[in-house]
Amino acid sequence: MSDRHYWLVKSEPNAFSFDDLVASPERTTYWDGVRNYQARNFIRDGIKKGDLVLFYHSNAEPTAVVGVARVTREAYPDHTAFDRKDPHYDPKSKREAPTWYMVDVQAVERFVRPVTLADLRGVKGLEKMALLQKGSRLSVQPVTAREFEIVRTLGTPAAL
DNA sequence: GCCAACGTTGGC
DNA sequence: GCCAACGTTGGC
């Protein structure tokens, strides 16, 4: 599938970890709560069914890529933005004109060896990886096929 | 807990 | 449209 694209998503394991994804029904969840326009544009316009995703733990010990997920449903409105009681509620987003979108992702591989941020720095071929750029805070980032394979190989993936 | 980097908000 | 103030992210 030469058409496939690759991504990296960040999650704080305190809030939602890779293990949480694995424990979810069908190892699948909707990726809600993205409230950044650049990340939203990737979700709404870039991410396609079948794309593969590196799952990264931020604000963690250690910070690391811990597994791979697959996109099982393309962009649809993030309903948590409509819920007044949800922490991600956004009154600007309307049901008839949603501001925020989400996709569904399914866990497919766990890394036997989590690939830490420190591991990634200095790896040949990852010099331009978005995650490693100074000040990069995007929670959804594009990854090249080559970057994806390098990181995946470092992690020693095991099927779930 | 600190703080640098970045995004958003709002006064003008 | 500018930009200072503020809030958030996320590594350390």
PDB file of C-alpha atoms (C1' of nucleotides) in Angstrom:
ATOM      1  CA  MET A   1       0.000   0.000   0.000  1.00  0.00           C
ATOM      2  CA  SER A   2       2.192   2.803  -1.296  1.00  0.00           C
ATOM      3  CA  ASP A   3      -0.623   5.167  -0.433  1.00  0.00           C
ATOM      4  CA  ARG A   4      -0.319   4.619   3.273  1.00  0.00           C
ATOM      5  CA  HIS A   5       0.768   7.459   5.492  1.00  0.00           C
ATOM      6  CA  TYR A   6       2.377   7.374   8.877  1.00  0.00           C
ATOM      7  CA  TRP A   7       1.789   9.425  11.989  1.00  0.00           C
ATOM      8  CA  LEU A   8       2.807   9.854  15.585  1.00  0.00           C
ATOM      9  CA  VAL A   9       0.329  10.605  18.338  1.00  0.00           C
ATOM     10  CA  LYS A  10       1.161  11.687  21.867  1.00  0.00           C
ATOM     11  CA  SER A  11      -0.698  10.686  24.959  1.00  0.00           C
ATOM     12  CA  GLU A  12       0.044  11.162  28.616  1.00  0.00           C
ATOM     13  CA  PRO A  13      -0.049   7.654  30.064  1.00  0.00           C
ATOM     14  CA  ASN A  14      -1.640   9.041  33.228  1.00  0.00           C
ATOM     15  CA  ALA A  15      -4.589  10.037  31.083  1.00  0.00           C
ATOM     16  CA  PHE A  16      -4.601   7.283  28.446  1.00  0.00           C
ATOM     17  CA  SER A  17      -1.761   4.822  27.977  1.00  0.00           C
ATOM     18  CA  PHE A  18      -1.002   2.267  25.294  1.00  0.00           C
ATOM     19  CA  ASP A  19      -2.078  -0.385  27.784  1.00  0.00           C
ATOM     20  CA  ASP A  20      -5.391   1.417  28.073  1.00  0.00           C
ATOM     21  CA  LEU A  21      -5.763   1.169  24.314  1.00  0.00           C
ATOM     22  CA  VAL A  22      -4.906  -2.532  24.341  1.00  0.00           C
ATOM     23  CA  ALA A  23      -7.484  -3.054  27.100  1.00  0.00           C
ATOM     24  CA  SER A  24     -10.198  -1.217  25.158  1.00  0.00           C
ATOM     25  CA  PRO A  25     -12.941  -3.152  23.331  1.00  0.00           C
ATOM     26  CA  GLU A  26     -11.409  -4.471  20.098  1.00  0.00           C
ATOM     27  CA  ARG A  27      -8.234  -2.661  21.215  1.00  0.00           C
ATOM     28  CA  THR A  28      -9.830   0.401  19.639  1.00  0.00           C
ATOM     29  CA  THR A  29     -10.741   3.885  20.788  1.00  0.00           C
ATOM     30  CA  TYR A  30     -11.709   7.237  19.353  1.00  0.00           C
ATOM     31  CA  TRP A  31      -8.907   9.788  19.519  1.00  0.00           C
ATOM     32  CA  ASP A  32     -10.745  12.695  21.085  1.00  0.00           C
ATOM     33  CA  GLY A  33      -9.664  15.950  22.627  1.00  0.00           C
ATOM     34  CA  VAL A  34      -7.344  17.327  19.958  1.00  0.00           C
ATOM     35  CA  ARG A  35      -7.756  21.105  20.249  1.00  0.00           C
ATOM     36  CA  ASN A  36      -4.993  22.438  18.060  1.00  0.00           C
ATOM     37  CA  TYR A  37      -5.726  23.536  14.497  1.00  0.00           C
ATOM     38  CA  GLN A  38      -2.615  22.111  12.911  1.00  0.00           C
ATOM     39  CA  ALA A  39      -3.236  18.735  14.539  1.00  0.00           C
ATOM     40  CA  ARG A  40      -6.906  18.997  13.613  1.00  0.00           C
ATOM     41  CA  ASN A  41      -6.005  19.514   9.965  1.00  0.00           C
ATOM     42  CA  PHE A  42      -3.912  16.344   9.972  1.00  0.00           C
ATOM     43  CA  ILE A  43      -6.810  14.442  11.526  1.00  0.00           C
ATOM     44  CA  ARG A  44      -9.482  15.880   9.260  1.00  0.00           C
ATOM     45  CA  ASP A  45      -7.584  16.019   5.977  1.00  0.00           C
ATOM     46  CA  GLY A  46      -4.556  13.760   6.184  1.00  0.00           C
ATOM     47  CA  ILE A  47      -5.206  10.627   8.170  1.00  0.00           C
ATOM     48  CA  LYS A  48      -6.727   7.768   6.202  1.00  0.00           C
ATOM     49  CA  LYS A  49      -8.064   4.362   7.128  1.00  0.00           C
ATOM     50  CA  GLY A  50      -5.196   1.883   7.248  1.00  0.00           C
ATOM     51  CA  ASP A  51      -2.552   4.460   8.127  1.00  0.00           C
ATOM     52  CA  LEU A  52      -0.151   3.396  10.855  1.00  0.00           C
ATOM     53  CA  VAL A  53       0.564   5.384  13.973  1.00  0.00           C
ATOM     54  CA  LEU A  54       3.447   5.459  16.427  1.00  0.00           C
ATOM     55  CA  PHE A  55       2.040   5.701  19.949  1.00  0.00           C
ATOM     56  CA  TYR A  56       4.138   8.030  22.115  1.00  0.00           C
ATOM     57  CA  HIS A  57       3.962   8.537  25.861  1.00  0.00           C
ATOM     58  CA  SER A  58       4.576  12.168  26.795  1.00  0.00           C
ATOM     59  CA  ASN A  59       5.021  13.502  30.315  1.00  0.00           C
ATOM     60  CA  ALA A  60       6.097  10.013  31.294  1.00  0.00           C
ATOM     61  CA  GLU A  61       9.019   8.170  32.790  1.00  0.00           C
ATOM     62  CA  PRO A  62      10.462   7.525  30.381  1.00  0.00           C
ATOM     63  CA  THR A  63       8.997   9.442  27.465  1.00  0.00           C
ATOM     64  CA  ALA A  64       8.942   6.892  24.677  1.00  0.00           C
ATOM     65  CA  VAL A  65       7.294   5.388  21.630  1.00  0.00           C
ATOM     66  CA  VAL A  66       5.702   2.248  23.025  1.00  0.00           C
ATOM     67  CA  GLY A  67       3.728   0.678  20.197  1.00  0.00           C
ATOM     68  CA  VAL A  68       1.940   0.885  16.869  1.00  0.00           C
ATOM     69  CA  ALA A  69      -1.717   1.507  16.152  1.00  0.00           C
ATOM     70  CA  ARG A  70      -3.760   1.464  12.962  1.00  0.00           C
ATOM     71  CA  VAL A  71      -6.426   3.901  11.851  1.00  0.00           C
ATOM     72  CA  THR A  72      -9.743   2.081  11.586  1.00  0.00           C
ATOM     73  CA  ARG A  73     -12.051   5.034  10.963  1.00  0.00           C
ATOM     74  CA  GLU A  74     -11.388   8.335   9.250  1.00  0.00           C
ATOM     75  CA  ALA A  75     -12.295  11.769  10.555  1.00  0.00           C
ATOM     76  CA  TYR A  76     -15.681  12.416  12.129  1.00  0.00           C
ATOM     77  CA  PRO A  77     -16.815  15.138  14.523  1.00  0.00           C
ATOM     78  CA  ASP A  78     -15.355  15.055  18.028  1.00  0.00           C
ATOM     79  CA  HIS A  79     -18.529  14.926  20.095  1.00  0.00           C
ATOM     80  CA  THR A  80     -16.679  15.737  23.329  1.00  0.00           C
ATOM     81  CA  ALA A  81     -16.496  19.327  22.067  1.00  0.00           C
ATOM     82  CA  PHE A  82     -20.317  19.496  22.266  1.00  0.00           C
ATOM     83  CA  ASP A  83     -20.515  18.245  25.835  1.00  0.00           C
ATOM     84  CA  ARG A  84     -20.713  21.074  28.311  1.00  0.00           C
ATOM     85  CA  LYS A  85     -19.459  18.799  31.065  1.00  0.00           C
ATOM     86  CA  ASP A  86     -16.486  17.429  29.173  1.00  0.00           C
ATOM     87  CA  PRO A  87     -13.066  18.902  29.945  1.00  0.00           C
ATOM     88  CA  HIS A  88     -12.583  19.341  26.205  1.00  0.00           C
ATOM     89  CA  TYR A  89     -15.867  21.208  25.742  1.00  0.00           C
ATOM     90  CA  ASP A  90     -15.602  23.999  23.190  1.00  0.00           C
ATOM     91  CA  PRO A  91     -18.657  26.247  22.768  1.00  0.00           C
ATOM     92  CA  LYS A  92     -17.349  27.432  19.395  1.00  0.00           C
ATOM     93  CA  SER A  93     -17.782  23.964  17.899  1.00  0.00           C
ATOM     94  CA  LYS A  94     -21.334  23.361  16.658  1.00  0.00           C
ATOM     95  CA  ARG A  95     -22.929  20.096  15.641  1.00  0.00           C
ATOM     96  CA  GLU A  96     -23.862  21.588  12.278  1.00  0.00           C
ATOM     97  CA  ALA A  97     -20.352  23.003  11.812  1.00  0.00           C
ATOM     98  CA  PRO A  98     -17.851  21.056  13.928  1.00  0.00           C
ATOM     99  CA  THR A  99     -14.503  22.617  14.665  1.00  0.00           C
ATOM    100  CA  TRP A 100     -12.858  19.494  16.013  1.00  0.00           C
ATOM    101  CA  TYR A 101     -12.542  15.984  14.604  1.00  0.00           C
ATOM    102  CA  MET A 102     -11.324  12.593  15.694  1.00  0.00           C
ATOM    103  CA  VAL A 103     -10.376   9.245  14.200  1.00  0.00           C
ATOM    104  CA  ASP A 104     -10.513   5.706  15.559  1.00  0.00           C
ATOM    105  CA  VAL A 105      -7.274   3.851  16.241  1.00  0.00           C
ATOM    106  CA  GLN A 106      -6.614   0.213  17.083  1.00  0.00           C
ATOM    107  CA  ALA A 107      -3.524  -1.139  18.830  1.00  0.00           C
ATOM    108  CA  VAL A 108      -1.637  -3.583  16.602  1.00  0.00           C
ATOM    109  CA  GLU A 109       1.866  -4.031  18.033  1.00  0.00           C
ATOM    110  CA  ARG A 110       3.548  -3.461  21.359  1.00  0.00           C
ATOM    111  CA  PHE A 111       7.230  -2.608  21.432  1.00  0.00           C
ATOM    112  CA  VAL A 112       9.237  -5.114  23.417  1.00  0.00           C
ATOM    113  CA  ARG A 113      11.692  -2.286  23.920  1.00  0.00           C
ATOM    114  CA  PRO A 114      10.098   1.143  24.267  1.00  0.00           C
ATOM    115  CA  VAL A 115      12.045   3.639  22.183  1.00  0.00           C
ATOM    116  CA  THR A 116      12.779   6.601  24.407  1.00  0.00           C
ATOM    117  CA  LEU A 117      13.200  10.164  23.301  1.00  0.00           C
ATOM    118  CA  ALA A 118      16.839   9.905  24.358  1.00  0.00           C
ATOM    119  CA  ASP A 119      17.203   6.805  22.156  1.00  0.00           C
ATOM    120  CA  LEU A 120      15.804   8.640  19.156  1.00  0.00           C
ATOM    121  CA  ARG A 121      18.160  11.580  19.382  1.00  0.00           C
ATOM    122  CA  GLY A 122      21.178  10.988  17.244  1.00  0.00           C
ATOM    123  CA  VAL A 123      19.723   8.116  15.227  1.00  0.00           C
ATOM    124  CA  LYS A 124      20.707   8.440  11.584  1.00  0.00           C
ATOM    125  CA  GLY A 125      17.694   9.153   9.419  1.00  0.00           C
ATOM    126  CA  LEU A 126      15.626  10.769  12.157  1.00  0.00           C
ATOM    127  CA  GLU A 127      17.257  14.193  12.019  1.00  0.00           C
ATOM    128  CA  LYS A 128      14.122  15.796  10.592  1.00  0.00           C
ATOM    129  CA  MET A 129      11.561  13.888  12.619  1.00  0.00           C
ATOM    130  CA  ALA A 130       8.990  16.348  13.963  1.00  0.00           C
ATOM    131  CA  LEU A 131       9.110  14.914  17.473  1.00  0.00           C
ATOM    132  CA  LEU A 132      12.791  15.775  17.748  1.00  0.00           C
ATOM    133  CA  GLN A 133      12.512  19.387  16.641  1.00  0.00           C
ATOM    134  CA  LYS A 134      12.987  21.982  19.327  1.00  0.00           C
ATOM    135  CA  GLY A 135       9.730  23.303  20.691  1.00  0.00           C
ATOM    136  CA  SER A 136       7.621  20.721  18.862  1.00  0.00           C
ATOM    137  CA  ARG A 137       4.386  20.343  20.784  1.00  0.00           C
ATOM    138  CA  LEU A 138       2.069  18.944  18.135  1.00  0.00           C
ATOM    139  CA  SER A 139       0.104  16.013  19.505  1.00  0.00           C
ATOM    140  CA  VAL A 140      -0.508  14.599  16.025  1.00  0.00           C
ATOM    141  CA  GLN A 141       2.451  14.642  13.676  1.00  0.00           C
ATOM    142  CA  PRO A 142       3.251  13.216  10.257  1.00  0.00           C
ATOM    143  CA  VAL A 143       6.089  10.690  10.107  1.00  0.00           C
ATOM    144  CA  THR A 144       7.799   9.554   6.916  1.00  0.00           C
ATOM    145  CA  ALA A 145       7.695   5.880   5.934  1.00  0.00           C
ATOM    146  CA  ARG A 146      11.431   5.712   6.488  1.00  0.00           C
ATOM    147  CA  GLU A 147      11.214   7.297   9.957  1.00  0.00           C
ATOM    148  CA  PHE A 148       8.399   4.954  10.858  1.00  0.00           C
ATOM    149  CA  GLU A 149      10.398   1.872   9.895  1.00  0.00           C
ATOM    150  CA  ILE A 150      13.491   3.035  11.757  1.00  0.00           C
ATOM    151  CA  VAL A 151      11.557   3.627  14.974  1.00  0.00           C
ATOM    152  CA  ARG A 152       9.534   0.439  14.610  1.00  0.00           C
ATOM    153  CA  THR A 153      12.667  -1.637  14.115  1.00  0.00           C
ATOM    154  CA  LEU A 154      14.297  -0.092  17.180  1.00  0.00           C
ATOM    155  CA  GLY A 155      11.260  -1.047  19.228  1.00  0.00           C
ATOM    156  CA  THR A 156      11.252  -4.749  18.372  1.00  0.00           C
ATOM    157  CA  PRO A 157       7.514  -4.933  17.710  1.00  0.00           C
ATOM    158  CA  ALA A 158       5.476  -7.883  18.918  1.00  0.00           C
ATOM    159  CA  ALA A 159       2.005  -8.594  17.574  1.00  0.00           C
ATOM    160  CA  LEU A 160      -0.843  -8.314  20.062  1.00  0.00           C
TER     161      LEU A 160
ATOM    162  C1'  DG B   1       8.353  21.975  40.288  1.00  0.00           C
ATOM    163  C1'  DC B   2      10.629  24.777  36.842  1.00  0.00           C
ATOM    164  C1'  DC B   3      10.564  26.968  32.723  1.00  0.00           C
ATOM    165  C1'  DA B   4      11.096  27.443  27.520  1.00  0.00           C
ATOM    166  C1'  DA B   5       8.391  27.317  23.548  1.00  0.00           C
ATOM    167  C1'  DC B   6       4.319  27.910  21.495  1.00  0.00           C
ATOM    168  C1'  DG B   7      -0.765  29.049  20.681  1.00  0.00           C
ATOM    169  C1'  DT B   8      -4.701  31.887  21.820  1.00  0.00           C
ATOM    170  C1'  DT B   9      -7.077  35.886  23.494  1.00  0.00           C
ATOM    171  C1'  DG B  10      -8.345  40.458  23.768  1.00  0.00           C
ATOM    172  C1'  DG B  11      -7.374  45.546  24.282  1.00  0.00           C
ATOM    173  C1'  DC B  12      -6.233  49.091  21.486  1.00  0.00           C
TER     174       DC B  12
ATOM    175  C1'  DG C   1      -3.375  44.189  12.603  1.00  0.00           C
ATOM    176  C1'  DC C   2      -0.211  44.514  16.539  1.00  0.00           C
ATOM    177  C1'  DC C   3       1.373  42.639  20.575  1.00  0.00           C
ATOM    178  C1'  DA C   4       1.274  41.878  25.671  1.00  0.00           C
ATOM    179  C1'  DA C   5      -0.749  38.782  28.764  1.00  0.00           C
ATOM    180  C1'  DC C   6      -2.065  34.486  29.651  1.00  0.00           C
ATOM    181  C1'  DG C   7      -2.653  29.395  29.308  1.00  0.00           C
ATOM    182  C1'  DT C   8      -0.820  24.966  27.810  1.00  0.00           C
ATOM    183  C1'  DT C   9       2.559  21.534  26.554  1.00  0.00           C
ATOM    184  C1'  DG C  10       6.002  18.709  27.784  1.00  0.00           C
ATOM    185  C1'  DG C  11      11.071  17.836  28.685  1.00  0.00           C
ATOM    186  C1'  DC C  12      13.974  17.874  32.379  1.00  0.00           C
TER     187       DC C  12
END
